[in-house]
Short mmCIF file of C-alpha atoms in Angstrom, two decimals:
data_model
loop_
_atom_site.label_atom_id
_atom_site.label_comp_id
_atom_site.label_asym_id
_atom_site.label_seq_id
_atom_site.Cartn_x
_atom_site.Cartn_y
_atom_site.Cartn_z
CA MET N 731 52.46 -42.09 272.81
CA ALA N 732 50.91 -40.51 275.89
CA LEU N 733 54.27 -39.00 276.84
CA ILE N 734 54.76 -37.69 273.30
CA ALA N 735 51.30 -36.13 273.47
CA LEU N 736 52.21 -34.43 276.76
CA MET N 737 55.42 -33.08 275.23
CA MET N 738 53.43 -31.60 272.34
CA ALA N 739 50.70 -30.31 274.67
CA LEU N 740 53.15 -28.44 276.90
CA THR N 741 53.21 -25.53 274.47
CA ALA N 742 49.42 -25.32 274.28
CA LEU N 743 49.24 -25.44 278.07
CA ALA N 744 51.82 -22.67 278.43
CA ILE N 745 49.74 -20.43 276.18
CA ASP N 746 46.13 -21.24 277.00
CA ILE N 747 46.29 -21.62 280.77
CA MET N 748 46.98 -17.91 281.16
CA LEU N 749 44.41 -16.50 278.74
CA PRO N 750 41.89 -15.76 281.53
CA ALA N 751 44.66 -14.07 283.56
CA LEU N 752 46.01 -11.76 280.82
CA PRO N 753 44.18 -8.67 282.16
CA GLU N 754 45.57 -9.32 285.67
CA ILE N 755 49.11 -9.96 284.36
CA VAL N 756 49.30 -6.72 282.36
CA GLY N 757 47.51 -4.81 285.10
CA ALA N 758 50.03 -5.94 287.69
CA HIS N 759 52.82 -4.51 285.53
CA GLY N 760 51.07 -1.22 284.76
CA VAL N 761 50.33 -1.90 281.08
CA THR N 762 47.45 0.25 279.84
CA GLU N 763 47.22 -0.58 276.10
CA PRO N 764 44.62 -3.42 275.81
CA ASN N 765 46.20 -5.07 272.75
CA ASP N 766 49.58 -5.30 274.55
CA ARG N 767 48.26 -8.25 276.55
CA GLN N 768 48.73 -10.31 273.38
CA LEU N 769 52.50 -9.83 273.75
CA VAL N 770 52.51 -12.35 276.60
CA VAL N 771 51.59 -14.96 273.98
CA THR N 772 53.71 -13.48 271.18
CA ALA N 773 56.91 -13.37 273.28
CA TYR N 774 56.51 -17.05 274.11
CA LEU N 775 56.04 -17.91 270.44
CA ILE N 776 59.15 -15.93 269.45
CA GLY N 777 61.26 -17.93 271.89
CA PHE N 778 59.56 -21.12 270.76
CA ALA N 779 60.42 -20.40 267.14
CA ALA N 780 64.01 -19.37 267.92
CA GLY N 781 64.72 -22.53 269.93
CA GLN N 782 63.78 -25.07 267.31
CA PRO N 783 66.72 -24.57 264.90
CA PHE N 784 69.00 -25.38 267.84
CA HIS N 785 67.21 -28.37 269.34
CA GLY N 786 66.61 -30.29 266.11
CA PRO N 787 70.22 -30.67 264.89
CA LEU N 788 71.39 -31.26 268.46
CA SER N 789 68.91 -34.13 268.82
CA ASP N 790 70.20 -35.65 265.57
CA ARG N 791 73.75 -35.48 266.91
CA PHE N 792 73.45 -36.31 270.60
CA GLY N 793 70.14 -38.18 270.76
CA ARG N 794 66.59 -37.23 271.63
CA LYS N 795 66.65 -37.61 275.43
CA PRO N 796 69.57 -35.28 276.33
CA VAL N 797 68.07 -32.43 274.27
CA LEU N 798 64.64 -33.01 275.79
CA THR N 799 66.09 -32.90 279.31
CA VAL N 800 67.88 -29.59 278.76
CA GLY N 801 64.83 -28.06 277.10
CA LEU N 802 62.50 -28.94 279.97
CA LEU N 803 64.97 -27.49 282.48
CA ILE N 804 65.10 -24.22 280.50
CA PHE N 805 61.30 -24.15 280.43
CA ALA N 806 61.25 -24.56 284.22
CA VAL N 807 63.72 -21.70 284.69
CA GLY N 808 61.58 -19.48 282.47
CA ALA N 809 58.49 -20.27 284.54
CA ALA N 810 60.34 -19.44 287.76
CA ALA N 811 61.59 -16.15 286.27
CA ALA N 812 58.05 -15.16 285.30
CA ILE N 813 56.87 -15.67 288.89
CA VAL N 814 59.30 -13.06 290.21
CA ALA N 815 59.18 -10.72 287.19
CA PRO N 816 59.51 -7.11 288.47
CA SER N 817 58.41 -5.52 285.18
CA PHE N 818 56.50 -6.27 282.00
CA ALA N 819 59.74 -6.36 280.00
CA TRP N 820 61.10 -8.97 282.43
CA MET N 821 57.87 -10.93 282.05
CA LEU N 822 58.19 -10.95 278.26
CA ALA N 823 61.84 -12.07 278.50
CA ALA N 824 60.84 -14.90 280.86
CA ARG N 825 58.10 -15.95 278.47
CA ALA N 826 60.56 -15.99 275.57
CA LEU N 827 62.89 -18.19 277.65
CA GLN N 828 59.99 -20.51 278.39
CA GLY N 829 59.25 -20.76 274.69
CA PHE N 830 62.91 -21.47 273.89
CA GLY N 831 62.86 -24.39 276.32
CA ALA N 832 59.48 -25.67 275.11
CA ALA N 833 60.89 -25.94 271.59
CA ALA N 834 62.86 -29.02 272.67
CA PRO N 835 59.89 -31.25 273.60
CA ARG N 836 58.07 -30.15 270.45
CA VAL N 837 61.02 -30.98 268.15
CA VAL N 838 61.86 -34.20 269.96
CA ALA N 839 58.23 -35.36 269.91
CA ILE N 840 57.95 -35.03 266.12
CA ALA N 841 61.40 -36.58 265.59
CA VAL N 842 60.58 -39.57 267.81
CA ILE N 843 57.34 -40.16 265.87
CA ARG N 844 59.28 -40.06 262.60
CA ASP N 845 61.94 -42.38 264.07
CA ARG N 846 59.25 -44.99 264.72
CA PHE N 847 56.58 -44.44 262.04
CA ALA N 848 56.13 -43.41 258.40
CA GLY N 849 53.34 -42.68 255.92
CA ARG N 850 49.74 -43.23 256.95
CA ASP N 851 50.82 -44.87 260.20
CA MET N 852 52.58 -41.64 261.07
CA SER N 853 49.44 -39.66 260.27
CA ARG N 854 47.36 -41.91 262.53
CA VAL N 855 49.83 -41.42 265.39
CA MET N 856 49.84 -37.68 264.75
CA SER N 857 46.05 -37.71 264.93
CA PHE N 858 46.16 -39.37 268.36
CA VAL N 859 48.75 -36.88 269.53
CA MET N 860 46.62 -34.04 268.13
CA MET N 861 43.59 -35.26 270.09
CA VAL N 862 45.50 -35.11 273.36
CA PHE N 863 47.13 -31.86 272.25
CA ILE N 864 43.69 -30.29 271.81
CA ILE N 865 42.26 -31.60 275.09
CA VAL N 866 44.74 -29.31 276.84
CA PRO N 867 43.38 -26.08 275.29
CA VAL N 868 39.87 -27.29 276.12
CA LEU N 869 40.75 -27.60 279.81
CA ALA N 870 43.59 -25.08 280.22
CA PRO N 871 41.58 -21.82 280.35
CA THR N 872 39.23 -23.30 282.96
CA LEU N 873 42.24 -24.50 284.94
CA GLY N 874 43.80 -21.05 284.67
CA GLU N 875 40.57 -19.40 285.82
CA GLY N 876 40.45 -21.73 288.82
CA ILE N 877 44.06 -21.04 289.74
CA VAL N 878 43.53 -17.27 289.61
CA ARG N 879 40.42 -17.57 291.78
CA LEU N 880 42.24 -19.68 294.37
CA GLY N 881 45.37 -17.56 294.39
CA SER N 882 46.77 -15.11 291.87
CA TRP N 883 48.36 -15.06 288.42
CA PRO N 884 51.91 -16.10 289.59
CA TRP N 885 50.40 -19.43 290.63
CA ILE N 886 49.82 -20.15 286.93
CA PHE N 887 53.56 -20.10 286.31
CA ALA N 888 54.08 -22.24 289.39
CA ALA N 889 51.74 -24.81 287.84
CA LEU N 890 53.74 -24.72 284.59
CA LEU N 891 56.93 -25.23 286.58
CA LEU N 892 55.41 -28.30 288.23
CA VAL N 893 54.21 -29.77 284.92
CA SER N 894 57.64 -29.36 283.33
CA LEU N 895 59.30 -31.18 286.22
CA LEU N 896 56.73 -33.98 286.02
CA ALA N 897 57.35 -34.34 282.28
CA LEU N 898 61.09 -34.43 282.93
CA GLY N 899 60.74 -37.27 285.42
CA TRP N 900 58.35 -39.22 283.19
CA ALA N 901 60.68 -38.93 280.19
CA ALA N 902 63.68 -40.01 282.25
CA LEU N 903 61.85 -43.17 283.32
CA ARG N 904 59.80 -44.10 280.26
CA LEU N 905 61.12 -42.57 277.03
CA PRO N 906 63.50 -44.83 275.07
CA GLU N 907 66.27 -43.30 272.98
CA THR N 908 65.04 -43.58 269.38
CA ARG N 909 68.16 -42.12 267.73
CA PRO N 910 70.70 -44.99 267.76
CA PRO N 911 74.40 -44.06 267.99
CA GLU N 912 75.16 -45.43 264.51
CA ASP N 913 72.77 -42.88 262.97
CA ARG N 914 74.36 -39.88 264.69
CA GLU N 915 76.63 -37.77 262.52
CA PRO N 916 79.23 -35.15 263.52
CA LEU N 917 77.75 -31.73 264.19
CA SER N 918 79.61 -29.74 261.55
CA GLY N 919 78.76 -26.83 259.32
CA ALA N 920 78.93 -29.01 256.23
CA GLN N 921 76.65 -31.64 257.73
CA LEU N 922 74.11 -29.03 258.87
CA ARG N 923 74.12 -27.38 255.45
CA ALA N 924 73.61 -30.74 253.76
CA ALA N 925 70.72 -31.64 256.07
CA LEU N 926 69.08 -28.24 255.60
CA ALA N 927 69.57 -28.49 251.84
CA GLN N 928 67.77 -31.84 251.88
CA VAL N 929 64.88 -30.32 253.83
CA VAL N 930 64.37 -27.19 251.72
CA GLY N 931 65.22 -29.03 248.50
CA THR N 932 62.38 -31.52 248.90
CA ARG N 933 59.30 -29.98 247.32
CA LYS N 934 56.82 -31.88 249.48
CA THR N 935 58.55 -30.98 252.73
CA LEU N 936 59.06 -27.33 251.85
CA GLY N 937 55.59 -26.82 250.40
CA TYR N 938 53.62 -28.39 253.23
CA THR N 939 55.76 -26.61 255.81
CA VAL N 940 54.98 -23.22 254.27
CA ALA N 941 51.30 -24.19 254.02
CA LEU N 942 51.29 -25.14 257.71
CA GLY N 943 52.68 -21.71 258.54
CA PHE N 944 49.63 -20.06 257.02
CA MET N 945 47.27 -22.48 258.76
CA PHE N 946 48.91 -21.92 262.13
CA GLY N 947 48.47 -18.22 261.48
CA THR N 948 44.72 -18.76 261.68
CA LEU N 949 45.09 -20.66 264.96
CA MET N 950 47.30 -18.01 266.54
CA SER N 951 45.01 -15.24 265.28
CA TYR N 952 42.17 -16.87 267.17
CA ILE N 953 44.19 -17.58 270.33
CA GLY N 954 45.55 -14.04 270.46
CA SER N 955 42.13 -12.41 269.99
CA ALA N 956 39.83 -14.91 271.74
CA GLN N 957 39.89 -13.34 275.19
CA GLN N 958 39.08 -9.88 273.82
CA ILE N 959 36.41 -11.17 271.43
CA PHE N 960 34.50 -13.32 273.89
CA VAL N 961 34.89 -10.99 276.89
CA ASP N 962 34.94 -7.49 275.36
CA VAL N 963 32.73 -8.01 272.27
CA TYR N 964 30.27 -10.59 273.59
CA GLY N 965 30.54 -9.91 277.32
CA LEU N 966 30.86 -13.56 278.33
CA GLY N 967 33.07 -12.76 281.33
CA GLU N 968 33.56 -15.87 283.46
CA LEU N 969 32.06 -18.05 280.71
CA PHE N 970 35.02 -17.32 278.41
CA PRO N 971 37.00 -20.48 279.39
CA LEU N 972 33.98 -22.68 278.65
CA MET N 973 33.39 -21.11 275.25
CA PHE N 974 37.07 -21.28 274.37
CA GLY N 975 37.16 -24.94 275.36
CA ALA N 976 34.02 -25.76 273.40
CA VAL N 977 35.48 -24.29 270.19
CA SER N 978 38.83 -26.03 270.77
CA SER N 979 37.14 -29.40 271.29
CA VAL N 980 36.06 -29.35 267.63
CA VAL N 981 39.71 -29.80 266.61
CA ALA N 982 39.97 -32.89 268.84
CA LEU N 983 36.86 -34.34 267.17
CA ALA N 984 38.37 -33.69 263.76
CA ALA N 985 41.66 -35.34 264.78
CA PHE N 986 39.74 -38.44 265.87
CA THR N 987 37.86 -38.44 262.56
CA ASN N 988 41.17 -38.19 260.72
CA SER N 989 42.58 -41.20 262.55
CA ARG N 990 39.60 -43.24 261.28
CA LEU N 991 39.63 -41.96 257.70
CA VAL N 992 43.27 -41.51 256.72
CA GLY N 993 44.04 -45.22 256.42
CA ARG N 994 41.28 -45.65 253.80
CA LEU N 995 41.33 -42.33 251.97
CA GLY N 996 44.94 -41.23 252.32
CA MET N 997 46.51 -38.09 253.72
CA ARG N 998 46.09 -35.96 250.62
CA ARG N 999 42.43 -36.66 250.02
CA VAL N 1000 41.42 -35.98 253.61
CA SER N 1001 43.54 -32.86 254.10
CA HIS N 1002 42.85 -31.33 250.69
CA LEU N 1003 39.09 -31.72 251.02
CA ALA N 1004 39.26 -30.20 254.49
CA LEU N 1005 41.34 -27.30 253.20
CA LEU N 1006 38.78 -26.61 250.48
CA GLY N 1007 36.09 -26.59 253.15
CA PHE N 1008 38.09 -24.15 255.28
CA VAL N 1009 38.65 -21.80 252.35
CA ALA N 1010 35.00 -21.97 251.27
CA ALA N 1011 33.69 -21.18 254.76
CA SER N 1012 36.10 -18.31 255.41
CA VAL N 1013 35.94 -16.70 251.95
CA LEU N 1014 32.15 -16.86 251.78
CA THR N 1015 31.97 -15.30 255.22
CA ALA N 1016 34.34 -12.49 254.22
CA VAL N 1017 32.66 -11.86 250.86
CA ALA N 1018 29.25 -11.75 252.51
CA GLY N 1019 30.49 -8.85 254.63
CA PHE N 1020 30.35 -10.61 257.98
CA PRO N 1021 29.16 -7.93 260.42
CA GLY N 1022 31.45 -6.73 263.16
CA HIS N 1023 29.13 -8.05 265.86
CA PRO N 1024 27.25 -11.09 264.49
CA PRO N 1025 25.06 -13.22 266.74
CA LEU N 1026 27.21 -15.31 269.03
CA ALA N 1027 25.70 -18.56 267.70
CA ALA N 1028 26.60 -17.63 264.10
CA PHE N 1029 30.15 -16.67 265.02
CA VAL N 1030 30.70 -19.87 267.01
CA ALA N 1031 29.31 -21.94 264.11
CA PHE N 1032 31.82 -20.26 261.78
CA LEU N 1033 34.65 -21.07 264.20
CA ALA N 1034 33.45 -24.67 264.60
CA VAL N 1035 33.46 -25.32 260.83
CA SER N 1036 36.85 -23.64 260.43
CA PHE N 1037 38.56 -25.52 263.24
CA TYR N 1038 37.01 -28.85 262.29
CA CYS N 1039 38.67 -28.44 258.90
CA PHE N 1040 41.88 -27.31 260.62
CA GLY N 1041 41.92 -30.53 262.66
CA LEU N 1042 41.82 -32.58 259.45
CA VAL N 1043 44.53 -30.50 257.78
CA ALA N 1044 47.25 -30.09 260.42
CA PRO N 1045 48.23 -33.72 261.27
CA ASN N 1046 48.24 -34.74 257.61
CA PHE N 1047 50.31 -31.76 256.48
CA ASN N 1048 52.76 -32.57 259.29
CA ALA N 1049 53.03 -36.19 258.20
CA LEU N 1050 53.31 -35.33 254.50
CA ALA N 1051 56.14 -32.88 255.19
CA MET N 1052 58.05 -35.27 257.47
CA GLU N 1053 57.61 -38.45 255.43
CA PRO N 1054 60.72 -38.02 253.21
CA MET N 1055 62.94 -36.90 256.12
CA GLY N 1056 64.03 -40.17 257.78
CA ARG N 1057 67.74 -39.58 258.44
CA VAL N 1058 67.41 -35.85 259.12
CA ALA N 1059 64.18 -35.99 261.13
CA GLY N 1060 65.55 -33.69 263.82
CA MET N 1061 66.63 -31.01 261.36
CA ALA N 1062 63.35 -31.34 259.45
CA SER N 1063 61.29 -31.13 262.63
CA SER N 1064 63.21 -28.07 263.81
CA PHE N 1065 62.90 -26.35 260.43
CA MET N 1066 59.18 -27.07 260.29
CA GLY N 1067 58.66 -26.00 263.86
CA PHE N 1068 60.67 -22.81 263.46
CA TYR N 1069 58.91 -21.72 260.31
CA THR N 1070 55.37 -22.65 261.30
CA THR N 1071 55.73 -21.07 264.75
CA ALA N 1072 57.37 -17.90 263.44
CA ALA N 1073 54.81 -17.56 260.65
CA GLY N 1074 51.93 -18.34 263.02
CA ALA N 1075 53.19 -15.81 265.56
CA PHE N 1076 53.62 -13.12 262.90
CA PHE N 1077 50.24 -13.62 261.27
CA GLY N 1078 48.58 -13.99 264.66
CA TRP N 1079 50.16 -10.73 265.81
CA LEU N 1080 49.16 -9.02 262.56
CA VAL N 1081 45.51 -10.03 262.89
CA GLY N 1082 45.47 -9.51 266.65
CA GLN N 1083 46.79 -5.96 266.43
CA ALA N 1084 44.01 -5.16 263.96
CA PHE N 1085 41.40 -5.95 266.64
CA ASP N 1086 38.88 -3.10 266.63
CA ASP N 1087 36.23 -4.32 269.08
CA SER N 1088 34.69 -6.46 266.33
CA VAL N 1089 35.23 -9.94 264.86
CA ARG N 1090 35.85 -8.62 261.32
CA PRO N 1091 39.70 -8.64 261.46
CA LEU N 1092 39.62 -12.29 262.51
CA THR N 1093 37.22 -13.44 259.79
CA VAL N 1094 39.07 -11.53 257.06
CA GLY N 1095 42.36 -12.93 258.37
CA PHE N 1096 41.00 -16.48 258.18
CA ALA N 1097 39.96 -15.93 254.56
CA ALA N 1098 43.30 -14.46 253.46
CA LEU N 1099 45.40 -17.12 255.21
CA GLY N 1100 43.18 -19.93 253.89
CA VAL N 1101 43.61 -18.77 250.30
CA LEU N 1102 47.39 -18.52 250.76
CA THR N 1103 47.45 -22.07 252.16
CA LEU N 1104 45.53 -23.40 249.15
CA ALA N 1105 47.86 -21.60 246.73
CA CYS N 1106 50.87 -23.13 248.47
CA VAL N 1107 49.42 -26.66 248.30
CA LEU N 1108 48.62 -26.23 244.61
CA TRP N 1109 52.27 -25.27 243.98
CA THR N 1110 53.49 -28.24 246.01
CA GLU N 1111 51.29 -30.71 244.16
CA GLY N 1112 51.95 -29.34 240.70
CA GLY N 1113 48.49 -27.83 240.40
CA ARG N 1114 46.60 -31.01 241.25
CA LEU N 1115 44.84 -31.79 244.52
CA MET N 1116 44.20 -35.20 246.09
CA ARG N 1117 47.06 -36.86 244.23
CA THR N 1118 47.47 -40.56 245.06
CA ARG N 1119 50.68 -42.02 246.45
CA GLU N 1120 51.43 -43.70 243.13
CA GLU N 1121 51.25 -40.35 241.34
CA GLU N 1122 53.77 -38.63 243.63
CA THR N 1123 56.67 -39.41 241.30
CA ALA N 1124 55.22 -36.92 238.80
CA VAL N 1125 55.86 -34.06 241.23
CA PRO N 1126 59.39 -32.64 240.81
CA ARG N 1127 61.73 -31.70 243.66
CA ALA N 1128 62.22 -28.04 244.47
CA GLY N 1129 65.28 -26.29 243.14
#
């Protein structure tokens, strides 16, 4: 489980460790448009989204470990290319390659969890993984700030190269193959179409995947804008990593709470109540005309409530979407990962590019994406929230 958590956390590390260094990275390559620094994150997410449709089916066919090994090696090559990048375009290409490689550990991690667990047990495991996953964003900006102070921004990519090689060695020694040979099917067009049809034809899987895309849009909106908001709007300067980590730690607390509650209350009740809380907080804030420069304490309180709800929603939506996907877990994980990452990157870019030296684009974006998530869940559940497991049979399949 610790190794799975590291595999999931690699993506968060690759994004958050460089947030304090974004001004130095774009400055070194002669980029003058302030909002273009967000492209260092967006390019990674594009590669991350593009890689998942490849890695999932391949892991179903050839096993989890070979795909993980190749993905980590690609990630390492991308990190090395970023170190020697002679231009900003080269840097963005290297980041996209990093993201493509990082898609493998993400897909394999979810598939391995589904290979071993189901239902509420899966949600509890996902909660543990989410806790470790969130500890990385708490620490990563501070680590990145320290690396830049000791050396320069290329050292950040050297650190990512080292972490990927450590993960590769750990997986080689400790990760068992959870996809037995008898479950592997020929990698053919017909088989891929059948697996994809099962994924998109299952209402619960499709609906919660689309809902997760909207929710991850809120997360990526925050990540893409956080450095500019806390440094440019509030003038926190060197305190930015600490503030970013403090807000991120709320998600870890929520994931721990979820691991204690989901066994008693169920995935739907916990996640649906949290989603209603997220929508209420964000919509009320938007309707009230949240000022462009609210007091820092008020803005941080808004973020804390929003991300606490997010931490209760994400692991349960993941588990609900993956639960019916036993034999095609790799395909399902890759489809979910591709869509949620692509949607999160797009919505995050959309909100981030609207940054106008105020927090208003972020708060309005949270409200809009929260409402869209709720609408999607209502469609998935046939208009009824907090449905019990026994009542699931009343919900028809898509198509």
